[in-house]
Amino acid sequence: MFMNDLIAAGMGETPATAKNGAAKDAAGGNRAEGPLATPPLSTFLTVGRRGFVVGAGAFAVGIALAGGPARADSTAGGLETVKGGDATPSLFIDIAESGEIRITCHRSEMGQQTWTAMAQIIADELEAPWEDVKIVQAIGHPRYGDQNTDGSRSVRWNFYRLRVAGAAMRSMLEQAAANQWGVAREEVRARDGVVQGPGMVPFLNRKARYGELAAAAAALPPPAEDEITLKDPSAWRYIGTAQSSLTIPSIARGEGTFGMDVRLPDMVYAVVARPPQVLGKVVSYDDAAALETPGVIRTARLPDATDPVGFNPLGGVAVIASDTWSAIQGRYALQVEWDKGPNADYDSAAFESALMETARQPGETRRARGDVDAALAAAETRVAADYYAPHLSQSPMEPPAATARWTDDGKVECWACVQAPQAARSTVAAVCGVPEDDVTINVTWLGGGFGRKSKPDFVAEAALIAREVGRPVKVVWTREDDLQHGYNHTVSAQHLEGGLDADGACTAFLHRTVFPPIVSTFQSGADNPSWMELQLGASDTPFDTPNLRLETGRAPAHLRIGWLRSVANVYHAFAVQSFVHELAAAAGRDPKDFLLEMIGAPRRIDPNEEGAEYANYGDPLDDYPVDTGRLAHVVRKAAEMAEWGRKTPTGRGLGVAAHRSFLSYVATVIEVDVADDGRLSIEGVWSAMDAGTVVNTGHARSQMEGGALYGISNALYGEISAKNGVVDQDNFPSWRVMRMAEAPRRFETHIVPSDAPPGGVGEPPTPPAAPALANAIYAATGVRFRRLPMIGANRDTLPLGQVGDA
């Protein structure tokens, strides 16, 4: 949803559905046929840094790459336009004569277990034995439909489609068996990799394994959508279970291939000295000392960046060497004179003050109900508060890395840890001036992504440098590169006001939000929050107050603005859920009870009826309504898990927050212990999530834990700041993340059983974490933290004496 909207606005379009004119054969024609086919990645890999795990000289590769097309008649069933995209079975399923079932995953695997979830959906409807399933990675190509792995939508947008593909393949196998036996398809049944015939007469031997039927099934047209029978949920074998991971065993054995692991014959390595400021340029450079560095081969200047920067490289000078270390040392020796460009005066501290001032002034109304001004004026008690959240870095464990190789006929093949391979394909084509059909993007595993690897600037760098030097090149980003030259989560200031009547009920709610929008990366001069960003926790506020208004203010961008796990939900939930707690305190009410009163009775909300342009994360409100009953339910469940209302010792407190994002509902309760000197201990986290139909409950729980920890870590320590347009942070000493000893002592999760359509899982657990933590600290100390981070990189304790209380 995010990338598609933004690309459509500023960089062209990403297809919403596949155009699979020639899908691969169901019996096994996908590995080496067709112009887009690519050999197995093992062809190009040598023993890497994991070689010691599997023994000297051995390297087992965990990724095969799904390549090209085979039979034109495999799309004849009319499954190209089902809900979610092309469900032609041969696009995703390949059954070998041995019985091995290869399932192609068109989304990127970055630890969230997308590979496993996609396989569970198909294998369940296919009636495939789990032990026969092997997953392979799709290349980036429009035939797969949307491949952008962000927005918590891999399952949500593919659940029905992949079920149809699996069920269609099962039907084709049953039809192939029925044809062989001269019976109607209704008389046979597929189960656990075997099609069983009628009669059960032993000497007729009327059963056949999938591998024995694969060739005959491949010759059949897929059934039409209305001829396919999906399994009843009560018959699911894999969906809704904690099925074992298809990736973790390979990672543990050192077999997985990440972007950093790729090696090609005759390959060299490159790092880039980029302009310190966004839109800075090279005036001149002296590479004499760099070229004297052992291992350095040459340098190459990259094209200067232009506004808008989009996904294009930032420019600068590349240092190419025989190994990464030599390239880095050569970059240290490089002498560059920079034109600092238009952002040289950016100072994040001064910008914070300007943002806050804007947030305190009346803004543009984006949603309205009732008369907020009159209600505030008539309120018995009036409460106002300002909140600030700084720039953040996604900082995945594996920084960006990409390898590119050009052929003699002017085509380029890339291997990269990308979340959006089609965006990478179009970006490389545009930057290099070649047709998209001449660009192949092979997707490796990602050592984390969090949105950073949706932006393929690093892939374009590799392609440009490889063409310049005439050899395969791997571009490596160091941690310093990632922190200082990435796409930062935006900075925000928010002003909230609320009115309470004599009974302590909220009668008015004003929310004003100001931040440089993501759209600024794709549209020069864009400074107004987009509707896409406002729907993430601002325009969809679910409160049952008679008077409500959302306003926005303008703010220009001075860094590259990108998205991070949960995007604008992070800062909107922090402000809104913290402010609800402040209203509860002003009313003398229990925070949990007051939050439930604000949410109100079960009902469905449509922000479009109150002036918003609300897209509901790209899905219809009829399918995914804003349901206050579901939100209230997770609040009650999390409170029950935490034993809300129990007496806590002095210095301890519980905080609660709840938020709907990516069509799922999460409530989190956090308990903290705060010593007199500000030393913080997180005693417990209790989180309840209603994500509709959950494919893998075990991995969903892991996402709940990881998402909350990500939110807590950023709330405590995360801040990207800048002076003179240059980012201050350069590595983990100045960009601090939560350490193991700081993790919650207790963590409990609950997944609400539901037959609703699947919602998001990877991102929704993050937004409630920061406000729940802030509310818990207030309950323990009486000190209200309205500015993030609460501690920062250079402290170890909460600055209790430096923060005004509520």
mmCIF file with all atom_site columns, C-alpha atoms in Angstrom, residues 287-299 319-334:
data_model
loop_
_atom_site.group_PDB
_atom_site.id
_atom_site.type_symbol
_atom_site.label_atom_id
_atom_site.label_alt_id
_atom_site.label_comp_id
_atom_site.label_asym_id
_atom_site.label_entity_id
_atom_site.label_seq_id
_atom_site.pdbx_PDB_ins_code
_atom_site.Cartn_x
_atom_site.Cartn_y
_atom_site.Cartn_z
_atom_site.occupancy
_atom_site.B_iso_or_equiv
_atom_site.pdbx_formal_charge
_atom_site.auth_seq_id
_atom_site.auth_comp_id
_atom_site.auth_asym_id
_atom_site.auth_atom_id
_atom_site.pdbx_PDB_model_num
ATOM 1  C CA . ASP A 1 287 ? 41.947 9.573  -5.062 1.00 0.00 ? 287 ASP A CA 1
ATOM 2  C CA . ALA A 1 288 ? 45.751 9.324  -5.092 1.00 0.00 ? 288 ALA A CA 1
ATOM 3  C CA . ALA A 1 289 ? 46.008 8.166  -1.472 1.00 0.00 ? 289 ALA A CA 1
ATOM 4  C CA . ALA A 1 290 ? 43.051 5.842  -1.910 1.00 0.00 ? 290 ALA A CA 1
ATOM 5  C CA . LEU A 1 291 ? 44.651 4.161  -4.903 1.00 0.00 ? 291 LEU A CA 1
ATOM 6  C CA . GLU A 1 292 ? 47.808 3.531  -2.883 1.00 0.00 ? 292 GLU A CA 1
ATOM 7  C CA . THR A 1 293 ? 45.801 1.551  -0.323 1.00 0.00 ? 293 THR A CA 1
ATOM 8  C CA . PRO A 1 294 ? 46.542 -2.187 -0.703 1.00 0.00 ? 294 PRO A CA 1
ATOM 9  C CA . GLY A 1 295 ? 43.694 -3.937 -2.474 1.00 0.00 ? 295 GLY A CA 1
ATOM 10 C CA . VAL A 1 296 ? 42.112 -0.820 -3.963 1.00 0.00 ? 296 VAL A CA 1
ATOM 11 C CA . ILE A 1 297 ? 41.606 -1.169 -7.716 1.00 0.00 ? 297 ILE A CA 1
ATOM 12 C CA . ARG A 1 298 ? 40.049 2.110  -8.802 1.00 0.00 ? 298 ARG A CA 1
ATOM 13 C CA . THR A 1 299 ? 37.460 4.755  -7.988 1.00 0.00 ? 299 THR A CA 1
ATOM 14 C CA . VAL A 1 319 ? 36.008 2.952  -4.030 1.00 0.00 ? 319 VAL A CA 1
ATOM 15 C CA . ILE A 1 320 ? 36.409 -0.453 -5.675 1.00 0.00 ? 320 ILE A CA 1
ATOM 16 C CA . ALA A 1 321 ? 38.724 -3.052 -4.191 1.00 0.00 ? 321 ALA A CA 1
ATOM 17 C CA . SER A 1 322 ? 39.488 -6.743 -4.017 1.00 0.00 ? 322 SER A CA 1
ATOM 18 C CA . ASP A 1 323 ? 37.750 -7.025 -0.649 1.00 0.00 ? 323 ASP A CA 1
ATOM 19 C CA . THR A 1 324 ? 35.446 -4.999 1.563  1.00 0.00 ? 324 THR A CA 1
ATOM 20 C CA . TRP A 1 325 ? 38.072 -4.048 4.134  1.00 0.00 ? 325 TRP A CA 1
ATOM 21 C CA . SER A 1 326 ? 40.392 -2.616 1.507  1.00 0.00 ? 326 SER A CA 1
ATOM 22 C CA . ALA A 1 327 ? 37.550 -0.644 -0.018 1.00 0.00 ? 327 ALA A CA 1
ATOM 23 C CA . ILE A 1 328 ? 36.679 0.843  3.381  1.00 0.00 ? 328 ILE A CA 1
ATOM 24 C CA . GLN A 1 329 ? 40.305 1.770  4.043  1.00 0.00 ? 329 GLN A CA 1
ATOM 25 C CA . GLY A 1 330 ? 40.532 3.331  0.609  1.00 0.00 ? 330 GLY A CA 1
ATOM 26 C CA . ARG A 1 331 ? 37.461 5.402  1.353  1.00 0.00 ? 331 ARG A CA 1
ATOM 27 C CA . TYR A 1 332 ? 39.114 6.731  4.504  1.00 0.00 ? 332 TYR A CA 1
ATOM 28 C CA . ALA A 1 333 ? 42.026 7.895  2.341  1.00 0.00 ? 333 ALA A CA 1
ATOM 29 C CA . LEU A 1 334 ? 39.807 9.523  -0.281 1.00 0.00 ? 334 LEU A CA 1
#
